[in-house]
Short mmCIF file of C-alpha atoms and ligand atoms in Angstrom, two decimals:
data_model
loop_
_atom_site.label_atom_id
_atom_site.label_comp_id
_atom_site.label_asym_id
_atom_site.label_seq_id
_atom_site.Cartn_x
_atom_site.Cartn_y
_atom_site.Cartn_z
CA MET A 12 0.02 -0.08 0.01
CA CYS A 13 2.78 2.43 0.97
CA LEU A 14 5.17 1.51 -1.72
CA GLY A 15 6.37 3.96 -4.29
CA ILE A 16 8.37 3.73 -7.48
CA PRO A 17 11.25 6.10 -8.58
CA GLY A 18 10.92 7.88 -11.93
CA GLN A 19 12.43 10.78 -13.76
CA LEU A 20 10.35 13.81 -14.64
CA VAL A 21 10.51 14.42 -18.28
CA GLU A 22 7.84 16.91 -19.30
CA ILE A 23 5.24 19.28 -17.87
CA VAL A 24 1.90 18.51 -19.33
CA ASP A 25 -0.35 21.08 -17.56
CA ALA A 26 1.31 23.61 -15.20
CA ASP A 27 -2.08 24.68 -13.69
CA ALA A 28 -3.30 21.20 -13.04
CA LYS A 29 0.29 20.38 -11.86
CA LEU A 30 0.37 17.45 -14.15
CA ALA A 31 3.70 15.97 -15.47
CA LYS A 32 5.10 13.05 -17.49
CA VAL A 33 7.39 10.83 -15.52
CA SER A 34 9.47 8.09 -17.03
CA VAL A 35 9.39 4.87 -15.10
CA SER A 36 11.89 2.46 -16.63
CA GLY A 37 11.22 3.86 -20.02
CA VAL A 38 7.39 3.99 -19.69
CA LYS A 39 5.92 7.40 -19.42
CA ARG A 40 3.15 8.03 -16.89
CA LEU A 41 1.05 11.05 -16.12
CA VAL A 42 1.75 12.14 -12.51
CA ASN A 43 0.53 14.86 -10.26
CA ILE A 44 3.50 16.94 -8.94
CA ALA A 45 1.69 19.28 -6.54
CA CYS A 46 3.63 17.81 -3.51
CA ILE A 47 7.01 18.57 -4.84
CA LEU A 48 6.42 22.16 -5.84
CA ASP A 49 6.69 25.15 -3.46
CA GLU A 50 6.10 28.87 -4.06
CA ALA A 51 9.69 29.45 -5.10
CA GLN A 52 9.62 26.85 -7.77
CA SER A 53 8.43 26.75 -11.32
CA PRO A 54 7.24 23.32 -12.52
CA GLU A 55 9.73 23.59 -15.53
CA SER A 56 12.69 23.77 -13.12
CA CYS A 57 11.70 20.18 -11.96
CA ILE A 58 12.49 18.58 -15.33
CA GLY A 59 15.21 16.02 -14.97
CA ASP A 60 14.56 15.50 -11.30
CA TRP A 61 14.04 12.00 -9.89
CA VAL A 62 10.83 11.61 -7.84
CA LEU A 63 9.12 8.91 -5.82
CA ILE A 64 5.63 8.11 -7.19
CA HIS A 65 2.75 6.74 -5.11
CA VAL A 66 -0.71 6.24 -6.58
CA GLY A 67 -0.33 8.79 -9.30
CA PHE A 68 1.38 11.53 -7.27
CA ALA A 69 5.11 12.44 -6.79
CA ILE A 70 5.34 12.39 -3.03
CA SER A 71 9.13 13.32 -2.74
CA ARG A 72 12.12 14.32 -4.65
CA ILE A 73 14.92 11.71 -4.50
CA ASP A 74 18.18 13.30 -3.35
CA GLU A 75 21.02 11.85 -5.46
CA ALA A 76 23.77 13.04 -3.06
CA GLU A 77 22.03 11.23 -0.08
CA ALA A 78 21.60 8.08 -2.11
CA LEU A 79 25.42 8.14 -2.90
CA LYS A 80 26.29 8.73 0.72
CA THR A 81 24.35 5.61 1.83
CA LEU A 82 25.92 3.40 -0.79
CA GLU A 83 29.45 4.79 -0.06
CA LEU A 84 29.11 4.02 3.55
CA LEU A 85 28.07 0.43 2.70
CA THR A 86 30.98 0.02 0.26
CA GLU A 87 33.34 1.33 2.97
CA MET A 88 31.94 -1.11 5.38
CA GLY A 89 32.76 -3.99 3.08
CA ARG A 90 36.32 -2.68 2.42
CA VAL A 91 37.05 -2.32 6.16
CA GLN A 92 35.87 -5.95 6.69
CA GLU A 93 38.12 -7.23 4.00
CA GLU A 94 41.08 -5.44 5.56
CA TRP A 95 40.29 -7.00 8.96
CA GLN A 96 40.08 -10.44 7.36
CA GLY A 97 43.45 -9.83 5.59
CA LEU A 98 44.94 -8.93 8.99
CA GLY A 99 43.56 -12.13 10.40
CA LEU A 100 41.22 -10.14 12.76
CA VAL A 101 37.88 -11.98 13.12
CA SER A 102 34.87 -10.10 12.22
CA GLY A 103 31.34 -11.46 12.74
CA ARG A 104 30.01 -13.90 10.23
CA PRO A 105 26.46 -13.83 8.90
CA ALA A 106 24.24 -16.43 10.61
CA MET B 18 16.87 0.34 -12.41
CA LYS B 19 17.98 3.50 -10.87
CA TYR B 20 17.59 3.76 -7.10
CA LEU B 21 16.48 0.18 -6.81
CA ASP B 22 19.15 -2.24 -8.23
CA GLU B 23 21.91 -0.41 -6.24
CA PHE B 24 20.11 -1.17 -3.00
CA ARG B 25 19.75 -4.92 -3.70
CA ASP B 26 23.45 -5.56 -3.98
CA SER B 27 24.36 -8.97 -2.29
CA ASP B 28 27.94 -8.12 -1.46
CA LYS B 29 26.85 -4.98 0.52
CA ALA B 30 24.15 -7.03 2.13
CA GLN B 31 26.67 -9.56 3.33
CA ALA B 32 28.86 -6.74 4.77
CA LEU B 33 25.82 -5.47 6.73
CA LEU B 34 24.90 -9.02 7.94
CA ARG B 35 28.49 -9.40 9.24
CA GLU B 36 28.24 -6.11 11.09
CA ILE B 37 24.84 -7.03 12.44
CA ALA B 38 26.23 -10.36 13.67
CA ARG B 39 29.25 -8.66 15.20
CA LEU B 40 27.06 -6.27 17.27
CA VAL B 41 24.50 -8.84 18.63
CA PRO B 42 26.64 -10.47 21.36
CA GLY B 43 27.30 -7.02 22.88
CA ILE B 44 23.66 -6.31 23.37
CA GLU B 45 22.33 -7.17 26.95
CA THR B 46 18.89 -8.16 25.92
CA CYS B 47 20.13 -10.60 23.45
CA ARG B 48 21.76 -12.66 26.19
CA GLN B 49 18.34 -13.36 27.78
CA ARG B 50 15.88 -13.61 25.05
CA PRO B 51 15.65 -12.79 21.25
CA LEU B 52 15.60 -9.18 20.47
CA GLN B 53 12.24 -8.11 18.88
CA ILE B 54 12.31 -5.45 16.26
CA MET B 55 9.01 -4.51 14.67
CA GLU B 56 8.69 -3.14 11.20
CA VAL B 57 5.46 -1.13 11.33
CA CYS B 58 4.90 -0.77 7.66
CA GLY B 59 3.47 -3.55 5.49
CA GLY B 60 5.82 -2.55 2.66
CA HIS B 61 8.70 -3.56 4.75
CA THR B 62 7.05 -6.93 5.66
CA HIS B 63 6.74 -7.50 1.97
CA SER B 64 10.40 -6.82 1.30
CA ILE B 65 11.54 -8.87 4.27
CA PHE B 66 9.77 -11.96 3.09
CA ARG B 67 10.52 -11.39 -0.63
CA TYR B 68 14.21 -11.06 0.06
CA GLY B 69 14.24 -13.61 2.98
CA ILE B 70 15.84 -11.04 5.33
CA ASP B 71 14.39 -12.74 8.38
CA ARG B 72 16.24 -15.96 7.51
CA LEU B 73 19.60 -14.23 7.09
CA LEU B 74 19.60 -12.62 10.55
CA PRO B 75 21.13 -14.08 13.69
CA LYS B 76 18.76 -16.34 15.59
CA ASN B 77 18.37 -14.01 18.48
CA VAL B 78 17.17 -11.18 16.37
CA GLU B 79 13.37 -11.42 15.53
CA LEU B 80 11.37 -9.38 13.21
CA VAL B 81 7.85 -8.71 14.33
CA HIS B 82 5.43 -7.74 11.50
CA GLY B 83 3.41 -4.86 12.57
CA PRO B 84 -0.08 -3.47 11.72
CA GLY B 85 1.06 -1.26 8.83
CA CYS B 86 -0.93 -2.76 6.03
CA PRO B 87 -4.10 -0.54 5.99
CA VAL B 88 -6.00 -3.30 4.04
CA CYS B 89 -5.22 -5.82 6.75
CA VAL B 90 -6.56 -3.80 9.64
CA LEU B 91 -9.78 -2.70 8.05
CA PRO B 92 -12.55 -4.26 10.27
CA MET B 93 -15.15 -6.51 8.75
CA GLY B 94 -17.94 -3.96 9.30
CA ARG B 95 -16.21 -1.38 7.25
CA VAL B 96 -16.03 -3.90 4.35
CA ASP B 97 -19.72 -4.54 4.76
CA ASP B 98 -20.32 -0.61 4.57
CA CYS B 99 -18.29 -0.61 1.31
CA VAL B 100 -20.39 -3.40 -0.11
CA ALA B 101 -23.65 -1.60 0.90
CA LEU B 102 -22.34 1.58 -0.77
CA ALA B 103 -21.24 -0.40 -3.91
CA GLU B 104 -24.62 -2.05 -4.23
CA ARG B 105 -26.57 1.29 -4.49
CA PRO B 106 -27.72 1.50 -8.07
CA GLU B 107 -26.42 5.15 -8.55
CA VAL B 108 -22.98 4.39 -7.20
CA ILE B 109 -19.77 3.56 -9.10
CA PHE B 110 -17.49 2.25 -6.31
CA THR B 111 -13.80 2.76 -7.00
CA THR B 112 -11.02 1.08 -5.15
CA PHE B 113 -7.33 0.10 -5.14
CA GLY B 114 -6.95 -3.48 -6.32
CA ASP B 115 -5.59 -4.83 -3.06
CA ALA B 116 -8.82 -3.95 -1.16
CA ILE B 117 -11.20 -5.87 -3.35
CA ARG B 118 -10.88 -9.26 -1.77
CA VAL B 119 -10.82 -8.29 1.87
CA PRO B 120 -13.49 -10.45 3.51
CA GLY B 121 -16.69 -8.74 4.80
CA SER B 122 -19.07 -10.64 7.06
CA SER B 123 -21.03 -12.10 4.03
CA LYS B 124 -19.10 -11.06 0.95
CA ASN B 125 -16.26 -9.02 -0.29
CA LEU B 126 -16.21 -6.35 -3.02
CA LEU B 127 -15.25 -8.78 -5.75
CA GLN B 128 -18.36 -10.89 -4.89
CA ALA B 129 -20.45 -7.81 -4.92
CA LYS B 130 -19.19 -6.89 -8.27
CA ALA B 131 -19.97 -10.45 -9.56
CA GLU B 132 -23.49 -9.96 -8.34
CA GLY B 133 -23.89 -6.82 -10.41
CA ALA B 134 -22.50 -3.99 -8.31
CA ASP B 135 -20.45 -1.39 -10.32
CA VAL B 136 -17.11 -1.81 -8.52
CA ARG B 137 -14.06 -0.54 -10.46
CA ILE B 138 -10.31 -0.97 -9.75
CA VAL B 139 -8.28 2.29 -10.06
CA TYR B 140 -4.68 3.01 -9.77
CA SER B 141 -5.00 6.43 -8.34
CA PRO B 142 -7.83 8.55 -6.81
CA LEU B 143 -7.42 10.84 -9.73
CA ASP B 144 -8.61 8.00 -11.95
CA ALA B 145 -11.80 7.83 -9.79
CA LEU B 146 -12.28 11.65 -10.28
CA ALA B 147 -11.94 11.11 -14.09
CA ILE B 148 -14.55 8.45 -13.92
CA ALA B 149 -16.87 10.91 -12.07
CA ARG B 150 -16.29 13.45 -14.84
CA ARG B 151 -17.20 10.90 -17.56
CA ASN B 152 -20.26 9.79 -15.57
CA PRO B 153 -22.14 12.97 -14.50
CA ASP B 154 -25.41 11.11 -13.84
CA ARG B 155 -23.73 8.60 -11.43
CA GLU B 156 -22.24 9.03 -7.97
CA VAL B 157 -18.56 7.94 -7.85
CA VAL B 158 -17.24 6.91 -4.45
CA PHE B 159 -13.64 6.34 -3.89
CA PHE B 160 -12.54 3.91 -1.09
CA ALA B 161 -9.92 6.12 0.65
CA ILE B 162 -7.59 3.86 2.62
CA GLY B 163 -4.03 4.14 3.82
CA PHE B 164 -1.69 5.87 6.24
CA GLU B 165 -0.21 9.30 5.72
CA THR B 166 1.57 8.20 2.55
CA THR B 167 -1.79 8.01 0.75
CA MET B 168 -3.62 10.82 2.39
CA PRO B 169 -2.09 13.76 0.34
CA SER B 170 -3.32 12.00 -2.90
CA THR B 171 -6.92 11.69 -1.61
CA ALA B 172 -6.87 15.25 -0.10
CA LEU B 173 -5.54 16.79 -3.32
CA THR B 174 -8.04 14.83 -5.32
CA VAL B 175 -10.94 16.38 -3.13
CA LEU B 176 -9.40 19.84 -3.59
CA GLU B 177 -9.22 19.30 -7.39
CA ALA B 178 -12.84 18.09 -7.44
CA GLU B 179 -13.82 21.26 -5.65
CA GLN B 180 -11.83 23.60 -7.91
CA THR B 181 -13.19 22.03 -11.08
CA GLY B 182 -16.74 21.83 -9.85
CA VAL B 183 -17.15 18.01 -9.89
CA ARG B 184 -20.03 17.40 -7.53
CA ASN B 185 -20.70 13.63 -7.99
CA PHE B 186 -17.53 12.48 -6.28
CA SER B 187 -16.94 11.47 -2.71
CA LEU B 188 -14.61 9.63 -0.42
CA PHE B 189 -15.54 6.78 1.88
CA CYS B 190 -12.73 7.67 4.16
CA ASN B 191 -10.76 5.01 6.09
CA HIS B 192 -7.52 6.69 6.46
CA ILE B 193 -5.49 5.95 9.55
CA THR B 194 -2.59 7.74 11.26
CA ILE B 195 0.61 6.17 12.21
CA VAL B 196 1.76 7.55 15.56
CA PRO B 197 -1.35 6.53 17.69
CA THR B 198 -1.05 3.06 16.10
CA ILE B 199 2.65 2.74 17.36
CA LYS B 200 1.51 4.14 20.71
CA ALA B 201 -1.31 1.53 21.03
CA ILE B 202 1.12 -1.26 20.37
CA LEU B 203 3.66 -0.01 22.91
CA ASP B 204 0.77 0.35 25.48
CA SER B 205 -0.44 -3.16 25.00
CA PRO B 206 0.70 -5.34 27.95
CA GLU B 207 1.64 -8.52 25.92
CA VAL B 208 3.93 -6.73 23.67
CA ARG B 209 7.75 -6.43 24.18
CA ILE B 210 9.14 -4.61 21.24
CA ASP B 211 12.75 -3.40 21.63
CA GLY B 212 12.98 -1.07 18.58
CA PHE B 213 11.14 -0.11 15.49
CA ILE B 214 11.90 0.13 11.75
CA GLY B 215 9.89 3.28 10.94
CA PRO B 216 7.77 3.60 7.85
CA GLY B 217 9.72 5.35 5.12
CA HIS B 218 6.91 6.71 2.89
CA VAL B 219 4.72 7.87 5.74
CA SER B 220 7.75 9.77 6.98
CA ALA B 221 8.33 11.36 3.68
CA ILE B 222 5.00 13.13 4.39
CA ILE B 223 5.18 13.64 8.13
CA GLY B 224 8.96 13.99 8.72
CA ASN B 225 10.80 12.45 11.63
CA ALA B 226 9.66 14.67 14.65
CA PRO B 227 6.31 12.91 15.30
CA TYR B 228 8.19 9.71 16.44
CA GLU B 229 9.94 11.51 19.18
CA LEU B 230 7.55 10.16 21.68
CA VAL B 231 8.65 6.58 20.89
CA SER B 232 12.22 7.28 21.91
CA LYS B 233 11.58 9.84 24.64
CA ARG B 234 8.45 8.59 26.34
CA TYR B 235 8.75 4.83 25.66
CA GLY B 236 12.51 4.57 25.46
CA ARG B 237 12.64 2.57 22.20
CA PRO B 238 14.86 3.51 19.35
CA LEU B 239 13.31 4.01 15.85
CA VAL B 240 15.00 4.23 12.50
CA VAL B 241 13.01 5.41 9.49
CA SER B 242 13.89 3.07 6.66
CA GLY B 243 13.70 2.63 2.89
CA PHE B 244 12.10 -0.42 1.37
CA GLU B 245 15.01 -2.19 -0.45
CA PRO B 246 16.85 -4.91 1.27
CA LEU B 247 19.95 -2.84 1.87
CA ASP B 248 17.74 -0.13 3.46
CA ILE B 249 16.17 -2.65 5.83
CA LEU B 250 19.45 -4.26 6.84
CA GLN B 251 21.16 -0.90 7.37
CA SER B 252 18.27 0.29 9.50
CA LEU B 253 18.58 -2.90 11.64
CA TRP B 254 22.30 -2.21 11.95
CA MET B 255 21.54 1.35 13.03
CA LEU B 256 19.17 0.17 15.66
CA LEU B 257 21.59 -2.40 17.02
CA LEU B 258 24.31 0.24 16.96
CA GLN B 259 22.16 2.52 19.13
CA MET B 260 21.53 -0.36 21.51
CA THR B 261 25.21 -1.22 21.75
CA GLU B 262 26.13 2.40 22.48
CA GLY B 263 23.34 2.80 24.99
CA ARG B 264 21.55 5.50 22.92
CA CYS B 265 17.93 5.69 22.05
CA ALA B 266 16.90 8.06 19.33
CA VAL B 267 14.92 8.62 16.15
CA GLU B 268 17.25 8.26 13.20
CA ASN B 269 16.72 8.44 9.49
CA GLN B 270 18.25 5.81 7.14
CA TYR B 271 16.23 7.02 4.20
CA GLY B 272 17.76 10.36 3.69
CA ARG B 273 17.32 10.11 -0.08
CA VAL B 274 13.53 10.50 0.28
CA VAL B 275 12.72 11.58 3.82
CA ARG B 276 13.36 15.17 4.84
CA GLU B 277 13.45 16.17 8.54
CA GLY B 278 10.25 18.31 8.37
CA GLY B 279 8.34 16.09 5.88
CA ASN B 280 6.47 17.43 2.87
CA LYS B 281 4.83 20.88 3.42
CA PRO B 282 2.48 21.02 0.47
CA ALA B 283 1.31 17.46 1.20
CA LEU B 284 0.74 18.36 4.95
CA ASP B 285 -1.16 21.54 3.96
CA ALA B 286 -3.53 19.55 1.77
CA ILE B 287 -4.14 16.97 4.52
CA GLY B 288 -4.69 19.77 7.05
CA ARG B 289 -7.27 21.39 4.84
CA VAL B 290 -9.34 18.38 3.98
CA PHE B 291 -9.08 15.99 6.97
CA GLU B 292 -9.47 15.88 10.68
CA LEU B 293 -8.96 13.31 13.50
CA ARG B 294 -11.72 10.98 14.52
CA ASP B 295 -12.09 10.41 18.24
CA PHE B 296 -11.58 6.81 17.74
CA PHE B 297 -11.51 4.28 15.03
CA GLU B 298 -12.10 0.52 15.03
CA TRP B 299 -9.18 -1.84 13.80
CA ARG B 300 -9.46 -5.39 12.82
CA GLY B 301 -7.83 -7.43 15.49
CA LEU B 302 -6.73 -4.53 17.64
CA GLY B 303 -10.06 -3.05 18.65
CA SER B 304 -10.69 0.64 18.98
CA ILE B 305 -7.60 3.04 18.96
CA ASP B 306 -8.11 6.63 20.04
CA HIS B 307 -7.36 9.38 17.52
CA SER B 308 -6.19 6.76 14.90
CA GLY B 309 -8.76 7.40 12.32
CA ILE B 310 -9.26 10.31 9.90
CA ARG B 311 -12.42 11.74 8.54
CA ILE B 312 -13.26 14.56 6.24
CA ALA B 313 -13.52 18.05 7.76
CA ASP B 314 -16.89 19.93 7.82
CA ALA B 315 -15.82 22.26 5.09
CA TYR B 316 -15.59 19.34 2.73
CA ALA B 317 -18.75 17.45 4.10
CA SER B 318 -20.23 17.21 0.59
CA TYR B 319 -17.31 15.08 -0.54
CA ASP B 320 -17.89 12.61 2.42
CA ALA B 321 -19.58 9.46 1.37
CA GLU B 322 -20.52 8.76 4.98
CA ARG B 323 -22.56 11.98 5.12
CA ARG B 324 -23.94 11.81 1.69
CA PHE B 325 -25.36 8.34 1.73
CA ALA B 326 -26.74 6.60 4.76
CA VAL B 327 -23.70 4.23 5.39
CA PRO B 328 -25.07 1.37 7.60
CA ASP B 329 -21.95 1.59 9.97
CA VAL B 330 -21.98 -2.02 10.72
CA LYS B 331 -20.08 -3.38 13.72
CA ILE B 332 -19.07 -6.99 13.52
CA ALA B 333 -16.72 -8.79 15.78
CA ASP B 334 -13.77 -10.61 14.20
CA PRO B 335 -14.43 -14.37 13.66
CA LYS B 336 -13.49 -16.24 16.89
CA SER B 337 -11.02 -18.56 15.15
CA CYS B 338 -8.93 -15.64 13.78
CA GLN B 339 -5.89 -14.58 15.75
CA CYS B 340 -5.07 -11.64 13.56
CA GLY B 341 -4.88 -9.21 16.55
CA GLU B 342 -2.23 -11.29 18.22
CA VAL B 343 -0.20 -11.58 14.98
CA LEU B 344 -0.46 -7.94 14.45
CA LYS B 345 0.90 -7.16 17.87
CA GLY B 346 3.67 -9.71 17.40
CA ALA B 347 2.41 -11.82 20.30
CA ILE B 348 2.32 -14.94 18.12
CA LYS B 349 3.87 -15.74 14.73
CA PRO B 350 1.50 -15.99 11.77
CA TRP B 351 1.92 -19.77 11.52
CA GLU B 352 1.03 -20.11 15.12
CA CYS B 353 -2.60 -19.07 14.45
CA LYS B 354 -4.88 -21.95 14.75
CA VAL B 355 -6.32 -21.56 11.31
CA PHE B 356 -3.16 -20.60 9.40
CA GLY B 357 -2.91 -22.62 6.06
CA THR B 358 -5.92 -24.67 6.89
CA ALA B 359 -9.24 -22.69 7.11
CA CYS B 360 -7.23 -19.60 6.27
CA THR B 361 -5.33 -19.58 3.09
CA PRO B 362 -4.62 -16.87 0.32
CA GLU B 363 -7.45 -18.48 -1.72
CA THR B 364 -9.93 -18.63 1.14
CA PRO B 365 -8.79 -15.88 3.64
CA LEU B 366 -10.53 -15.62 6.94
CA GLY B 367 -8.35 -12.80 8.07
CA ALA B 368 -7.17 -9.82 6.07
CA LEU B 369 -3.45 -10.68 6.88
CA MET B 370 -3.88 -13.51 4.32
CA VAL B 371 -5.27 -11.31 1.65
CA SER B 372 -2.82 -8.52 0.96
CA SER B 373 0.63 -9.30 -0.36
CA GLU B 374 1.79 -7.09 2.53
CA GLY B 375 -0.07 -9.07 5.17
CA SER B 376 2.34 -11.14 7.25
CA CYS B 377 0.31 -14.39 6.97
CA ALA B 378 0.17 -14.17 3.11
CA ALA B 379 3.86 -13.37 3.09
CA CYS B 380 4.69 -16.43 5.17
CA PHE B 381 2.49 -18.66 3.08
CA ASN B 382 3.58 -17.37 -0.31
CA TYR B 383 7.28 -16.39 -0.07
CA ALA B 384 8.55 -18.30 2.85
CA GLY B 385 6.54 -21.43 1.96
CA ILE B 386 5.46 -21.96 5.54
CA ARG B 387 2.73 -24.57 6.01
CA PRO B 388 0.82 -25.58 9.06
CA GLY B 389 2.58 -28.25 11.25
CA ALA B 390 5.58 -28.40 8.94
CA PRO B 391 8.94 -26.74 9.68
CA PRO B 392 9.63 -23.66 7.60
CA ARG B 393 10.95 -24.53 4.20
CA GLN B 394 14.43 -23.34 3.70
CA VAL B 395 13.93 -21.12 0.65
CA GLN B 396 17.16 -19.57 -0.50
CA SER B 397 17.33 -15.91 -0.06
CA PRO B 398 18.14 -13.91 -3.20
CA LEU B 399 20.62 -12.00 -1.01
CA SER B 400 22.66 -15.02 -0.15
CA ASN B 401 26.13 -15.45 -1.41
CA ARG B 402 26.07 -17.11 -4.89
S1 LIG C 16 -3.90 -17.20 9.57
FE1 LIG C 16 -5.71 -16.00 8.88
S2 LIG C 16 -6.95 -15.82 10.71
FE2 LIG C 16 -4.88 -16.44 11.43
S3 LIG C 16 -3.87 -14.43 11.87
FE3 LIG C 16 -3.34 -15.04 9.73
S4 LIG C 16 -4.91 -13.98 8.51
FE4 LIG C 16 -5.71 -14.00 10.65
#
């Protein structure tokens, strides 16, 4: 029920109705973008943004820098573990 | 696919599992009994079973599948009300697909449809509004269901109906709100949850602040989490890290989607259209104060409950169902007396067997668990190849 899918905003269809086209793995869908706009922002300035879509509405922008930060932390975790293993230090094993 | 595949990487999952296994022995509780972590959201339950995450964790870390599937907690009486609305000749009843098979006391929406009621599945409430525009001589009712994730979509649809002068559209409002729900779980005496995996997309709307009471008043850590396997494993690791370090806080693992203050335009729309009910009945859990949402007076003409005489049926859950105990984590799904026998995905007695996010259906379908038989060892897609 609460799941969402990521997609990239490709075209504003109707600025007044806040309708845009979002590409989800190559398929274009009509999506309402009212929730990701604020007073300071023109709908056009959102083109190219990645958004999270839930039941036909974009409910959040996806922050690329934050996504990379998460993935880097996990890569680093794996690297440190390899080093430990290389040094013969025991690290936990998955159950 | 971008923002999905990267978060399903099995090497990174293994690294997280090693870190989790390293932390567990240092946690006091784990020496006495298994640690119980509840994922509140049904989306997480679905991912956990789909990726077999529960089977990869150390034995003394248990995942408890919470009440966060809005379809699963809808009481039978509300389904009967839906059927009664759908059977009115002037009504086109629109619903998300996952609600159509939830059992009522005599039939579900699918059976009502087979008997001639005009029930239509839609992907978005905006589709329901479009049906109303195309059918000005009919009354289109949308079955509004879901936590805060879904509320902005229905609120914005009502606002659009108002702005564009659509009058033959209304909501049968069954929205529920997350924080009173978590509070009700923490207040119930048979429950011993040590920490929470917080709902990611609800939090995209409400932000992190509303959970402060979980950490401050109840002393349980909560980590707001994304839905991919790495998200869930990282959130678990963050919870265990807090426990190891003797901390207890609300943290956000899902920074790519969840902002501290939530989503303002969405909250504004919710605030305009909806208000809290004093109490709301849940399947299996009984009545929870301030957990339900209804339409505010200013939008009364979009409220199906006020527009039509909804019978407001109250029906006790069937005696053999133990959905409430499963929802609170007091028993495992397969410990329910009727699991896999009288209650299966084809013939569900309880709603937890209906939705793919219900923990009983997930145990049955993904984990291959059958009554009386030991859980089948289904290989997790995250295991080392
Ligand atoms: S097996 Fe059926 S009745 Fe028992 S808890 Fe699960 S859904 Fe409810």
